[in-house]
PDB file of C-alpha atoms and ligand atoms in Angstrom:
ATOM      1  CA  MET H   1     -15.843  17.288  13.472  1.00 50.00           C
ATOM      2  CA  THR H   2     -18.963  19.154  12.910  1.00 51.00           C
ATOM      3  CA  ILE H   3     -22.211  18.371  14.771  1.00 62.00           C
ATOM      4  CA  GLY H   4     -24.704  16.698  12.362  1.00 66.00           C
ATOM      5  CA  GLY H   5     -22.693  13.844  10.966  1.00 68.00           C
ATOM      6  CA  PRO H   6     -19.420  13.076   9.314  1.00 74.00           C
ATOM      7  CA  VAL H   7     -17.888  15.395   6.723  1.00 82.00           C
ATOM      8  CA  THR H   8     -17.132  12.473   4.443  1.00 86.00           C
ATOM      9  CA  ASN H   9     -18.317   9.059   3.400  1.00 91.00           C
ATOM     10  CA  ALA H  10     -14.884   8.163   2.120  1.00 96.00           C
ATOM     11  CA  LEU H  11     -12.556   5.585   3.618  1.00 98.00           C
ATOM     12  CA  LEU H  12      -9.848   7.952   3.544  1.00 98.00           C
ATOM     13  CA  TYR H  13     -10.122  11.770   3.567  1.00 98.00           C
ATOM     14  CA  LEU H  14      -7.197  14.109   3.292  1.00 98.00           C
ATOM     15  CA  ASN H  15      -8.082  17.744   3.361  1.00 98.00           C
ATOM     16  CA  ASN H  16      -5.561  20.598   2.891  1.00 98.00           C
ATOM     17  CA  VAL H  17      -2.737  18.580   4.385  1.00 98.00           C
ATOM     18  CA  SER H  18       0.570  20.380   4.649  1.00 98.00           C
ATOM     19  CA  VAL H  19       4.051  19.091   5.832  1.00 98.00           C
ATOM     20  CA  ALA H  20       7.199  21.115   5.887  1.00 97.00           C
ATOM     21  CA  PHE H  21      10.695  19.778   6.423  1.00 95.00           C
ATOM     22  CA  ASP H  22      13.077  22.643   7.440  1.00 92.00           C
ATOM     23  CA  GLY H  23      10.743  25.114   5.703  1.00 88.00           C
ATOM     24  CA  PHE H  24      10.464  23.139   2.529  1.00 95.00           C
ATOM     25  CA  ARG H  25       6.865  22.186   1.798  1.00 96.00           C
ATOM     26  CA  ALA H  26       6.765  18.425   0.931  1.00 98.00           C
ATOM     27  CA  LEU H  27       2.942  18.585   1.027  1.00 98.00           C
ATOM     28  CA  ASN H  28       1.227  21.689   0.261  1.00 98.00           C
ATOM     29  CA  GLY H  29      -2.549  21.719   0.789  1.00 98.00           C
ATOM     30  CA  LEU H  30      -3.050  18.212  -0.395  1.00 98.00           C
ATOM     31  CA  SER H  31      -6.670  17.016  -0.559  1.00 98.00           C
ATOM     32  CA  LEU H  32      -7.572  13.500  -1.631  1.00 97.00           C
ATOM     33  CA  SER H  33     -10.270  11.118  -0.915  1.00 98.00           C
ATOM     34  CA  ILE H  34     -10.463   7.304  -1.438  1.00 98.00           C
ATOM     35  CA  ASP H  35     -13.688   5.507  -1.349  1.00 97.00           C
ATOM     36  CA  HIS H  36     -14.384   1.997   0.079  1.00 96.00           C
ATOM     37  CA  ALA H  37     -13.153  -0.727  -2.199  1.00 94.00           C
ATOM     38  CA  GLU H  38     -11.433   1.913  -4.486  1.00 97.00           C
ATOM     39  CA  MET H  39      -8.069   1.456  -6.015  1.00 98.00           C
ATOM     40  CA  ARG H  40      -6.354   4.733  -6.889  1.00 98.00           C
ATOM     41  CA  ALA H  41      -3.093   5.214  -8.792  1.00 98.00           C
ATOM     42  CA  ILE H  42      -0.841   8.058  -7.667  1.00 98.00           C
ATOM     43  CA  ILE H  43       1.791   9.372 -10.160  1.00 97.00           C
ATOM     44  CA  GLY H  44       3.965  12.491 -10.208  1.00 97.00           C
ATOM     45  CA  PRO H  45       7.563  13.467 -10.416  1.00 96.00           C
ATOM     46  CA  ASN H  46      10.291  12.697  -7.980  1.00 95.00           C
ATOM     47  CA  GLY H  47       9.959  14.764  -4.876  1.00 96.00           C
ATOM     48  CA  ALA H  48       6.122  15.423  -5.507  1.00 97.00           C
ATOM     49  CA  GLY H  49       5.306  14.248  -2.054  1.00 98.00           C
ATOM     50  CA  LYS H  50       3.885  10.798  -2.887  1.00 97.00           C
ATOM     51  CA  THR H  51       5.835   8.873  -0.151  1.00 96.00           C
ATOM     52  CA  THR H  52       5.267  11.751   2.262  1.00 97.00           C
ATOM     53  CA  MET H  53       1.569  11.352   1.728  1.00 98.00           C
ATOM     54  CA  MET H  54       1.807   7.722   2.756  1.00 98.00           C
ATOM     55  CA  ASP H  55       3.974   8.701   5.707  1.00 97.00           C
ATOM     56  CA  VAL H  56       1.129  11.004   6.875  1.00 98.00           C
ATOM     57  CA  ILE H  57      -1.599   8.401   6.346  1.00 98.00           C
ATOM     58  CA  THR H  58       0.357   5.784   8.336  1.00 97.00           C
ATOM     59  CA  GLY H  59       1.261   8.214  11.240  1.00 97.00           C
ATOM     60  CA  LYS H  60       4.959   8.190  10.430  1.00 97.00           C
ATOM     61  CA  THR H  61       4.927  11.915   9.686  1.00 97.00           C
ATOM     62  CA  ARG H  62       2.637  14.322  11.467  1.00 97.00           C
ATOM     63  CA  PRO H  63       1.240  17.183   9.259  1.00 97.00           C
ATOM     64  CA  ASP H  64       1.616  20.724  10.165  1.00 96.00           C
ATOM     65  CA  ALA H  65      -1.911  21.521   8.951  1.00 97.00           C
ATOM     66  CA  GLY H  66      -4.871  19.906   7.469  1.00 97.00           C
ATOM     67  CA  GLU H  67      -7.268  16.949   8.154  1.00 97.00           C
ATOM     68  CA  ALA H  68      -6.574  13.272   7.728  1.00 98.00           C
ATOM     69  CA  LEU H  69      -9.606  11.059   8.479  1.00 97.00           C
ATOM     70  CA  PHE H  70     -10.110   7.310   8.222  1.00 98.00           C
ATOM     71  CA  GLU H  71     -13.665   5.861   8.083  1.00 97.00           C
ATOM     72  CA  ALA H  72     -14.745   9.516   8.719  1.00 95.00           C
ATOM     73  CA  THR H  73     -14.297   9.291  12.465  1.00 95.00           C
ATOM     74  CA  HIS H  74     -10.586   8.387  13.104  1.00 97.00           C
ATOM     75  CA  ASP H  75      -8.358  11.389  13.137  1.00 97.00           C
ATOM     76  CA  LEU H  76      -5.058   9.924  11.710  1.00 98.00           C
ATOM     77  CA  THR H  77      -3.123  13.010  12.778  1.00 97.00           C
ATOM     78  CA  ARG H  78      -3.636  12.028  16.487  1.00 96.00           C
ATOM     79  CA  LEU H  79      -2.865   8.395  16.309  1.00 97.00           C
ATOM     80  CA  ASP H  80       0.503   6.695  16.325  1.00 96.00           C
ATOM     81  CA  GLU H  81       1.714   4.232  13.689  1.00 95.00           C
ATOM     82  CA  ALA H  82       0.611   1.117  15.662  1.00 93.00           C
ATOM     83  CA  ALA H  83      -2.888   2.390  16.358  1.00 95.00           C
ATOM     84  CA  ILE H  84      -3.314   3.256  12.633  1.00 97.00           C
ATOM     85  CA  ALA H  85      -2.160  -0.165  11.590  1.00 94.00           C
ATOM     86  CA  GLN H  86      -4.582  -1.486  14.099  1.00 93.00           C
ATOM     87  CA  LEU H  87      -7.454   0.363  12.421  1.00 95.00           C
ATOM     88  CA  GLY H  88      -6.722  -1.458   9.116  1.00 96.00           C
ATOM     89  CA  VAL H  89      -4.085   0.531   7.310  1.00 97.00           C
ATOM     90  CA  GLY H  90      -1.462  -1.728   5.845  1.00 95.00           C
ATOM     91  CA  ARG H  91       1.679  -0.405   4.008  1.00 94.00           C
ATOM     92  CA  LYS H  92       4.046  -2.072   1.655  1.00 90.00           C
ATOM     93  CA  PHE H  93       7.445  -0.447   1.467  1.00 78.00           C
ATOM     94  CA  GLN H  94       9.629  -0.717  -1.692  1.00 71.00           C
ATOM     95  CA  THR H  95      12.134  -3.165  -0.259  1.00 74.00           C
ATOM     96  CA  PRO H  96      10.381  -6.369   0.866  1.00 72.00           C
ATOM     97  CA  THR H  97      10.658  -7.101   4.477  1.00 82.00           C
ATOM     98  CA  VAL H  98      10.209 -10.855   4.578  1.00 91.00           C
ATOM     99  CA  PHE H  99      11.752 -13.416   6.879  1.00 93.00           C
ATOM    100  CA  ASP H 100      14.528 -14.696   4.568  1.00 94.00           C
ATOM    101  CA  MET H 101      15.431 -17.782   6.526  1.00 94.00           C
ATOM    102  CA  HIS H 102      11.746 -19.001   6.904  1.00 96.00           C
ATOM    103  CA  THR H 103       9.653 -20.769   4.317  1.00 96.00           C
ATOM    104  CA  VAL H 104       7.096 -18.870   2.345  1.00 97.00           C
ATOM    105  CA  GLU H 105       4.356 -20.591   4.324  1.00 95.00           C
ATOM    106  CA  ASP H 106       5.793 -19.796   7.606  1.00 93.00           C
ATOM    107  CA  ASN H 107       6.170 -16.152   6.564  1.00 95.00           C
ATOM    108  CA  ILE H 108       2.458 -15.992   6.069  1.00 94.00           C
ATOM    109  CA  LEU H 109       1.729 -18.009   9.289  1.00 92.00           C
ATOM    110  CA  LEU H 110       3.837 -15.372  11.190  1.00 89.00           C
ATOM    111  CA  ALA H 111       1.906 -12.644   9.683  1.00 90.00           C
ATOM    112  CA  LEU H 112      -1.454 -14.194  10.704  1.00 87.00           C
ATOM    113  CA  LYS H 113      -0.524 -14.389  14.313  1.00 70.00           C
ATOM    114  CA  THR H 114      -0.796 -11.428  16.599  1.00 57.00           C
ATOM    115  CA  ASP H 115       2.186 -12.714  18.470  1.00 52.00           C
ATOM    116  CA  ARG H 116       4.976 -11.977  15.861  1.00 51.00           C
ATOM    117  CA  ARG H 117       7.862 -13.657  17.669  1.00 57.00           C
ATOM    118  CA  PRO H 118       8.998 -16.418  15.412  1.00 57.00           C
ATOM    119  CA  PHE H 119       9.558 -19.287  17.945  1.00 60.00           C
ATOM    120  CA  PRO H 120       6.277 -19.406  19.863  1.00 59.00           C
ATOM    121  CA  VAL H 121       4.411 -19.162  16.444  1.00 61.00           C
ATOM    122  CA  LEU H 122       6.295 -21.763  14.481  1.00 64.00           C
ATOM    123  CA  PHE H 123       6.354 -24.426  17.193  1.00 61.00           C
ATOM    124  CA  SER H 124       2.660 -24.006  18.100  1.00 68.00           C
ATOM    125  CA  ARG H 125       0.060 -26.244  16.380  1.00 69.00           C
ATOM    126  CA  ARG H 126      -1.422 -25.014  13.294  1.00 74.00           C
ATOM    127  CA  THR H 127      -5.142 -24.940  13.528  1.00 79.00           C
ATOM    128  CA  ARG H 128      -7.297 -26.105  10.551  1.00 82.00           C
ATOM    129  CA  GLN H 129      -8.616 -22.605  10.162  1.00 84.00           C
ATOM    130  CA  GLU H 130      -5.142 -21.232  10.081  1.00 86.00           C
ATOM    131  CA  LYS H 131      -4.201 -23.678   7.451  1.00 89.00           C
ATOM    132  CA  GLU H 132      -7.192 -22.691   5.179  1.00 92.00           C
ATOM    133  CA  ARG H 133      -6.395 -19.087   5.593  1.00 93.00           C
ATOM    134  CA  ILE H 134      -2.782 -19.714   4.674  1.00 95.00           C
ATOM    135  CA  ASP H 135      -3.841 -21.788   1.676  1.00 96.00           C
ATOM    136  CA  ALA H 136      -6.110 -18.985   0.504  1.00 96.00           C
ATOM    137  CA  LEU H 137      -3.439 -16.299   0.916  1.00 96.00           C
ATOM    138  CA  LEU H 138      -0.810 -18.362  -0.949  1.00 97.00           C
ATOM    139  CA  GLU H 139      -3.135 -18.950  -3.722  1.00 96.00           C
ATOM    140  CA  ARG H 140      -4.016 -15.253  -3.964  1.00 95.00           C
ATOM    141  CA  VAL H 141      -0.474 -14.139  -4.140  1.00 96.00           C
ATOM    142  CA  ARG H 142       0.448 -16.810  -6.525  1.00 95.00           C
ATOM    143  CA  LEU H 143       2.909 -18.635  -4.275  1.00 97.00           C
ATOM    144  CA  THR H 144       1.124 -21.972  -3.732  1.00 97.00           C
ATOM    145  CA  GLY H 145       3.815 -23.829  -5.629  1.00 97.00           C
ATOM    146  CA  SER H 146       6.518 -22.130  -3.613  1.00 98.00           C
ATOM    147  CA  ARG H 147       5.182 -22.702  -0.100  1.00 96.00           C
ATOM    148  CA  ASP H 148       8.047 -24.824   1.157  1.00 97.00           C
ATOM    149  CA  ARG H 149      10.865 -22.763  -0.330  1.00 98.00           C
ATOM    150  CA  LEU H 150      12.941 -20.324   1.806  1.00 98.00           C
ATOM    151  CA  ALA H 151      11.898 -16.771   1.262  1.00 97.00           C
ATOM    152  CA  SER H 152      15.462 -16.024   0.425  1.00 96.00           C
ATOM    153  CA  GLU H 153      15.217 -18.283  -2.650  1.00 97.00           C
ATOM    154  CA  LEU H 154      12.308 -16.267  -4.177  1.00 96.00           C
ATOM    155  CA  SER H 155      12.661 -13.795  -7.151  1.00 94.00           C
ATOM    156  CA  HIS H 156      12.459 -10.113  -6.353  1.00 91.00           C
ATOM    157  CA  GLY H 157       8.784 -10.083  -7.776  1.00 93.00           C
ATOM    158  CA  GLN H 158       7.798 -13.199  -5.693  1.00 95.00           C
ATOM    159  CA  LYS H 159       9.159 -11.481  -2.578  1.00 94.00           C
ATOM    160  CA  GLN H 160       7.047  -8.592  -3.176  1.00 93.00           C
ATOM    161  CA  TRP H 161       4.043 -10.715  -3.511  1.00 95.00           C
ATOM    162  CA  LEU H 162       4.937 -12.711  -0.396  1.00 96.00           C
ATOM    163  CA  GLU H 163       4.980  -9.370   1.476  1.00 95.00           C
ATOM    164  CA  ILE H 164       1.634  -8.470   0.019  1.00 95.00           C
ATOM    165  CA  GLY H 165       0.300 -11.821   1.255  1.00 96.00           C
ATOM    166  CA  MET H 166       1.799 -10.968   4.724  1.00 94.00           C
ATOM    167  CA  LEU H 167      -0.112  -7.716   4.659  1.00 94.00           C
ATOM    168  CA  LEU H 168      -3.335  -9.278   3.548  1.00 95.00           C
ATOM    169  CA  ALA H 169      -3.059 -11.607   6.391  1.00 93.00           C
ATOM    170  CA  GLN H 170      -3.658  -8.690   8.642  1.00 91.00           C
ATOM    171  CA  GLU H 171      -7.015  -7.951   6.710  1.00 93.00           C
ATOM    172  CA  PRO H 172      -6.324  -4.276   6.035  1.00 95.00           C
ATOM    173  CA  LYS H 173      -9.203  -2.015   4.915  1.00 97.00           C
ATOM    174  CA  LEU H 174      -6.699   0.217   3.031  1.00 98.00           C
ATOM    175  CA  LEU H 175      -3.469  -1.023   1.459  1.00 98.00           C
ATOM    176  CA  LEU H 176      -0.760   1.408   0.602  1.00 97.00           C
ATOM    177  CA  VAL H 177       1.743   0.269  -1.963  1.00 96.00           C
ATOM    178  CA  ASP H 178       4.750   2.416  -2.989  1.00 94.00           C
ATOM    179  CA  GLU H 179       6.285   1.472  -6.449  1.00 93.00           C
ATOM    180  CA  PRO H 180       5.563  -2.281  -6.459  1.00 93.00           C
ATOM    181  CA  ALA H 181       6.770  -2.692 -10.075  1.00 92.00           C
ATOM    182  CA  ALA H 182      10.216  -1.189  -9.437  1.00 90.00           C
ATOM    183  CA  GLY H 183      12.749  -3.859 -10.373  1.00 90.00           C
ATOM    184  CA  MET H 184      10.194  -6.383 -11.562  1.00 92.00           C
ATOM    185  CA  THR H 185      10.254  -8.115 -15.002  1.00 93.00           C
ATOM    186  CA  ASP H 186       7.473  -7.221 -17.390  1.00 95.00           C
ATOM    187  CA  GLN H 187       5.648 -10.385 -16.715  1.00 95.00           C
ATOM    188  CA  GLU H 188       5.965  -9.839 -12.876  1.00 94.00           C
ATOM    189  CA  THR H 189       4.639  -6.276 -13.350  1.00 96.00           C
ATOM    190  CA  ALA H 190       1.623  -7.478 -15.329  1.00 96.00           C
ATOM    191  CA  ASP H 191       0.900 -10.214 -12.716  1.00 95.00           C
ATOM    192  CA  THR H 192       1.160  -7.542  -9.934  1.00 96.00           C
ATOM    193  CA  ALA H 193      -1.462  -5.329 -11.599  1.00 97.00           C
ATOM    194  CA  ASP H 194      -3.747  -8.479 -11.704  1.00 96.00           C
ATOM    195  CA  LEU H 195      -3.075  -9.169  -8.170  1.00 96.00           C
ATOM    196  CA  LEU H 196      -3.816  -5.677  -7.086  1.00 97.00           C
ATOM    197  CA  ARG H 197      -7.023  -5.522  -9.093  1.00 97.00           C
ATOM    198  CA  GLU H 198      -8.120  -8.741  -7.290  1.00 96.00           C
ATOM    199  CA  ILE H 199      -7.284  -7.305  -3.890  1.00 96.00           C
ATOM    200  CA  ALA H 200      -9.158  -4.137  -4.645  1.00 96.00           C
ATOM    201  CA  LYS H 201     -12.436  -5.962  -5.183  1.00 95.00           C
ATOM    202  CA  THR H 202     -12.795  -6.239  -1.417  1.00 94.00           C
ATOM    203  CA  ARG H 203     -10.589  -3.440  -0.023  1.00 96.00           C
ATOM    204  CA  SER H 204      -9.122  -0.052  -1.011  1.00 98.00           C
ATOM    205  CA  VAL H 205      -5.667   0.237  -2.421  1.00 98.00           C
ATOM    206  CA  VAL H 206      -3.493   3.290  -2.969  1.00 98.00           C
ATOM    207  CA  VAL H 207      -0.639   2.507  -5.291  1.00 98.00           C
ATOM    208  CA  VAL H 208       2.190   4.815  -6.224  1.00 97.00           C
ATOM    209  CA  GLU H 209       3.947   4.063  -9.402  1.00 96.00           C
ATOM    210  CA  HIS H 210       6.116   5.604 -12.122  1.00 94.00           C
ATOM    211  CA  ASP H 211       5.584   2.682 -14.603  1.00 95.00           C
ATOM    212  CA  MET H 212       2.860   3.964 -16.978  1.00 95.00           C
ATOM    213  CA  VAL H 213       2.292   0.539 -18.542  1.00 95.00           C
ATOM    214  CA  PHE H 214       1.529  -0.828 -15.130  1.00 97.00           C
ATOM    215  CA  VAL H 215      -0.767   2.112 -14.280  1.00 97.00           C
ATOM    216  CA  ARG H 216      -2.655   1.591 -17.500  1.00 97.00           C
ATOM    217  CA  ASP H 217      -3.002  -2.062 -16.600  1.00 96.00           C
ATOM    218  CA  LEU H 218      -4.593  -1.182 -13.214  1.00 97.00           C
ATOM    219  CA  GLY H 219      -7.225   0.720 -15.206  1.00 97.00           C
ATOM    220  CA  VAL H 220      -8.289   2.959 -12.284  1.00 98.00           C
ATOM    221  CA  LYS H 221      -8.652   6.709 -11.470  1.00 98.00           C
ATOM    222  CA  VAL H 222      -5.274   8.428 -11.322  1.00 98.00           C
ATOM    223  CA  THR H 223      -4.140  11.329  -9.242  1.00 98.00           C
ATOM    224  CA  CYS H 224      -1.029  13.326 -10.261  1.00 98.00           C
ATOM    225  CA  LEU H 225       0.813  15.014  -7.472  1.00 98.00           C
ATOM    226  CA  HIS H 226       3.204  17.931  -8.104  1.00 98.00           C
ATOM    227  CA  GLU H 227       4.963  20.075  -5.446  1.00 97.00           C
ATOM    228  CA  GLY H 228       2.907  18.508  -2.660  1.00 98.00           C
ATOM    229  CA  SER H 229      -0.554  18.976  -3.975  1.00 98.00           C
ATOM    230  CA  VAL H 230      -2.891  17.421  -6.609  1.00 98.00           C
ATOM    231  CA  LEU H 231      -2.130  18.718 -10.120  1.00 98.00           C
ATOM    232  CA  ALA H 232      -4.631  16.631 -12.003  1.00 98.00           C
ATOM    233  CA  GLU H 233      -7.130  13.749 -11.216  1.00 98.00           C
ATOM    234  CA  GLY H 234      -9.310  11.519 -13.451  1.00 98.00           C
ATOM    235  CA  SER H 235      -8.845   8.758 -15.961  1.00 97.00           C
ATOM    236  CA  LEU H 236      -5.301   7.957 -17.080  1.00 97.00           C
ATOM    237  CA  ASP H 237      -6.141   9.282 -20.594  1.00 96.00           C
ATOM    238  CA  ALA H 238      -7.455  12.485 -19.193  1.00 97.00           C
ATOM    239  CA  VAL H 239      -4.518  13.082 -16.796  1.00 97.00           C
ATOM    240  CA  SER H 240      -1.904  12.030 -19.254  1.00 95.00           C
ATOM    241  CA  SER H 241      -3.166  14.510 -21.851  1.00 95.00           C
ATOM    242  CA  ASN H 242      -3.156  17.318 -19.329  1.00 96.00           C
ATOM    243  CA  GLU H 243      -0.669  19.883 -20.458  1.00 95.00           C
ATOM    244  CA  ARG H 244       0.707  20.588 -17.009  1.00 95.00           C
ATOM    245  CA  VAL H 245       1.063  16.952 -16.359  1.00 96.00           C
ATOM    246  CA  ILE H 246       3.006  16.550 -19.611  1.00 95.00           C
ATOM    247  CA  GLU H 247       5.143  19.584 -18.719  1.00 95.00           C
ATOM    248  CA  VAL H 248       6.146  18.561 -15.197  1.00 94.00           C
ATOM    249  CA  TYR H 249       6.171  14.749 -15.447  1.00 93.00           C
ATOM    250  CA  LEU H 250       5.371  12.853 -18.632  1.00 88.00           C
ATOM    251  CA  GLY H 251       7.124  14.995 -21.087  1.00 84.00           C
ATOM    252  CA  ARG H 252      10.498  14.791 -19.444  1.00 64.00           C
TER     253      ARG H 252
HETATM  254  N1  ATP P 301      12.138  13.234   6.339  1.00 85.11           N
HETATM  255  C1  ATP P 301      12.450  14.137   5.521  1.00 85.11           C
HETATM  256  N2  ATP P 301      13.307  15.262   5.764  1.00 85.11           N
HETATM  257  C2  ATP P 301      13.460  16.190   4.912  1.00 85.11           C
HETATM  258  N3  ATP P 301      13.036  16.291   3.653  1.00 85.11           N
HETATM  259  C3  ATP P 301      12.163  15.249   3.328  1.00 85.11           C
HETATM  260  C4  ATP P 301      11.950  14.190   4.253  1.00 85.11           C
HETATM  261  N4  ATP P 301      11.008  13.313   3.621  1.00 85.11           N
HETATM  262  C5  ATP P 301      10.873  13.749   2.264  1.00 85.11           C
HETATM  263  N5  ATP P 301      11.565  14.921   2.206  1.00 85.11           N
HETATM  264  C6  ATP P 301      11.485  15.778   0.868  1.00 85.11           C
HETATM  265  O1  ATP P 301      10.113  16.000   0.587  1.00 85.11           O
HETATM  266  C7  ATP P 301       9.994  16.038  -0.774  1.00 85.11           C
HETATM  267  C8  ATP P 301       8.958  14.983  -1.183  1.00 85.11           C
HETATM  268  O2  ATP P 301       9.503  13.674  -0.991  1.00 85.11           O
HETATM  269  P1  ATP P 301       8.830  12.358  -1.204  1.00 85.11           P
HETATM  270  O3  ATP P 301       9.729  11.323  -0.817  1.00 85.11           O
HETATM  271  O4  ATP P 301       7.494  12.383  -0.580  1.00 85.11           O
HETATM  272  O5  ATP P 301       8.544  12.354  -2.871  1.00 85.11           O
HETATM  273  P2  ATP P 301       8.062  11.283  -3.804  1.00 85.11           P
HETATM  274  O6  ATP P 301       6.951  11.837  -4.624  1.00 85.11           O
HETATM  275  O7  ATP P 301       7.796  10.110  -3.089  1.00 85.11           O
HETATM  276  O8  ATP P 301       9.279  11.045  -4.899  1.00 85.11           O
HETATM  277  P3  ATP P 301       9.876   9.821  -5.519  1.00 85.11           P
HETATM  278  O9  ATP P 301       9.053   9.583  -6.723  1.00 85.11           O
HETATM  279  O10 ATP P 301      11.261  10.083  -5.804  1.00 85.11           O
HETATM  280  O11 ATP P 301       9.729   8.640  -4.572  1.00 85.11           O
HETATM  281  C9  ATP P 301      11.347  15.653  -1.354  1.00 85.11           C
HETATM  282  O12 ATP P 301      11.968  17.013  -1.706  1.00 85.11           O
HETATM  283  C10 ATP P 301      12.156  15.121  -0.163  1.00 85.11           C
HETATM  284  O13 ATP P 301      13.552  15.380  -0.380  1.00 85.11           O
HETATM  285 MG1   MG P 302       8.557   8.153  -3.092  1.00 85.11          MG
END
C-alpha cells in the first residue's frame, strides 16, 4: 500500500488479478470494485472465470499476480480462507450445505454459534437474544412457517434460502452467491431476487447468474466477464446491447 492513504474506498478491490492453471489463464488481468452496500451481478459464458474470481476473494485460490483488497487494508492474497471468512466474507455455493437431519430453526441456531459442533449447541439453553435473532433471520429468508420442519423436507429453493439465512447469521459484510437461481422454479427465482435486494440494503452482495430474467429482477449494475477479464460493465441494458457481449455470451 502506498503512503498517504488507501488506494480505494471500495469494500472489495480487485486490480489486475491473474490466475493460471497449468498455463491456462482462468483470470487474466481482472479488475473490479464493489462498494459498500452495493449489489453487483456477474454474468459471462461458461469458463469466463466467475467462480475462480470468487475462489480468489475467499482465499481458496491464490492469484499469480494482482491485488485483492478488502476494506482497503486487508490483503486477501495473504490471508487463508478462515481469516477471510472472519473478516466478513460469506460465500454461498451452488449446492446447499445445510444439516438435513436438523430442523430449520436448529440450522440457523448452529450458524449463530461460534462453536459449530451440533451437540453442545443444540443442548445448551437458547438465550432470549438468540431467539430474537433466529426469528428475524427466519422471517428474512421466508422460512418462519417451516421452522420446525427438517431441512431435508424443504424444497430446493427453500434449502438455498436456509443456507443464505445461515450465512446471514454470521453477519457478513460481503456475500458471494454463485448461481442461486439454478434449479429454482420461476416463483422461487423471483423471491430470491427480492431476498437478495433486501439483503443488499445493509451489506454488499456479488451474485453470479446465467438467468437473465433474474438478473433483470435484481436491477443492479452488471459486469460481464470473458476469458478472465471484464468485457463490459454498466446497466443490464447497456451491457446486453454491447456487441461483444452478444457475440460471446447472449447471442449463443
Ligand atoms: N482448479 C482448477 N484447475 C484447473 N482449471 C480450472 C480450475 N478451476 C477452474 N479452472 C478452469 O478455469 C476456467 C474458468 O473456470 P470458472 O469455473 O471460473 O468459470 P465460470 O465462469 O465460473 O464458468 P461457469 O459459468 O461454467 O460456472 C475454466 O476453463 C476452468 O476449466
Ligand atoms: Mg462457475
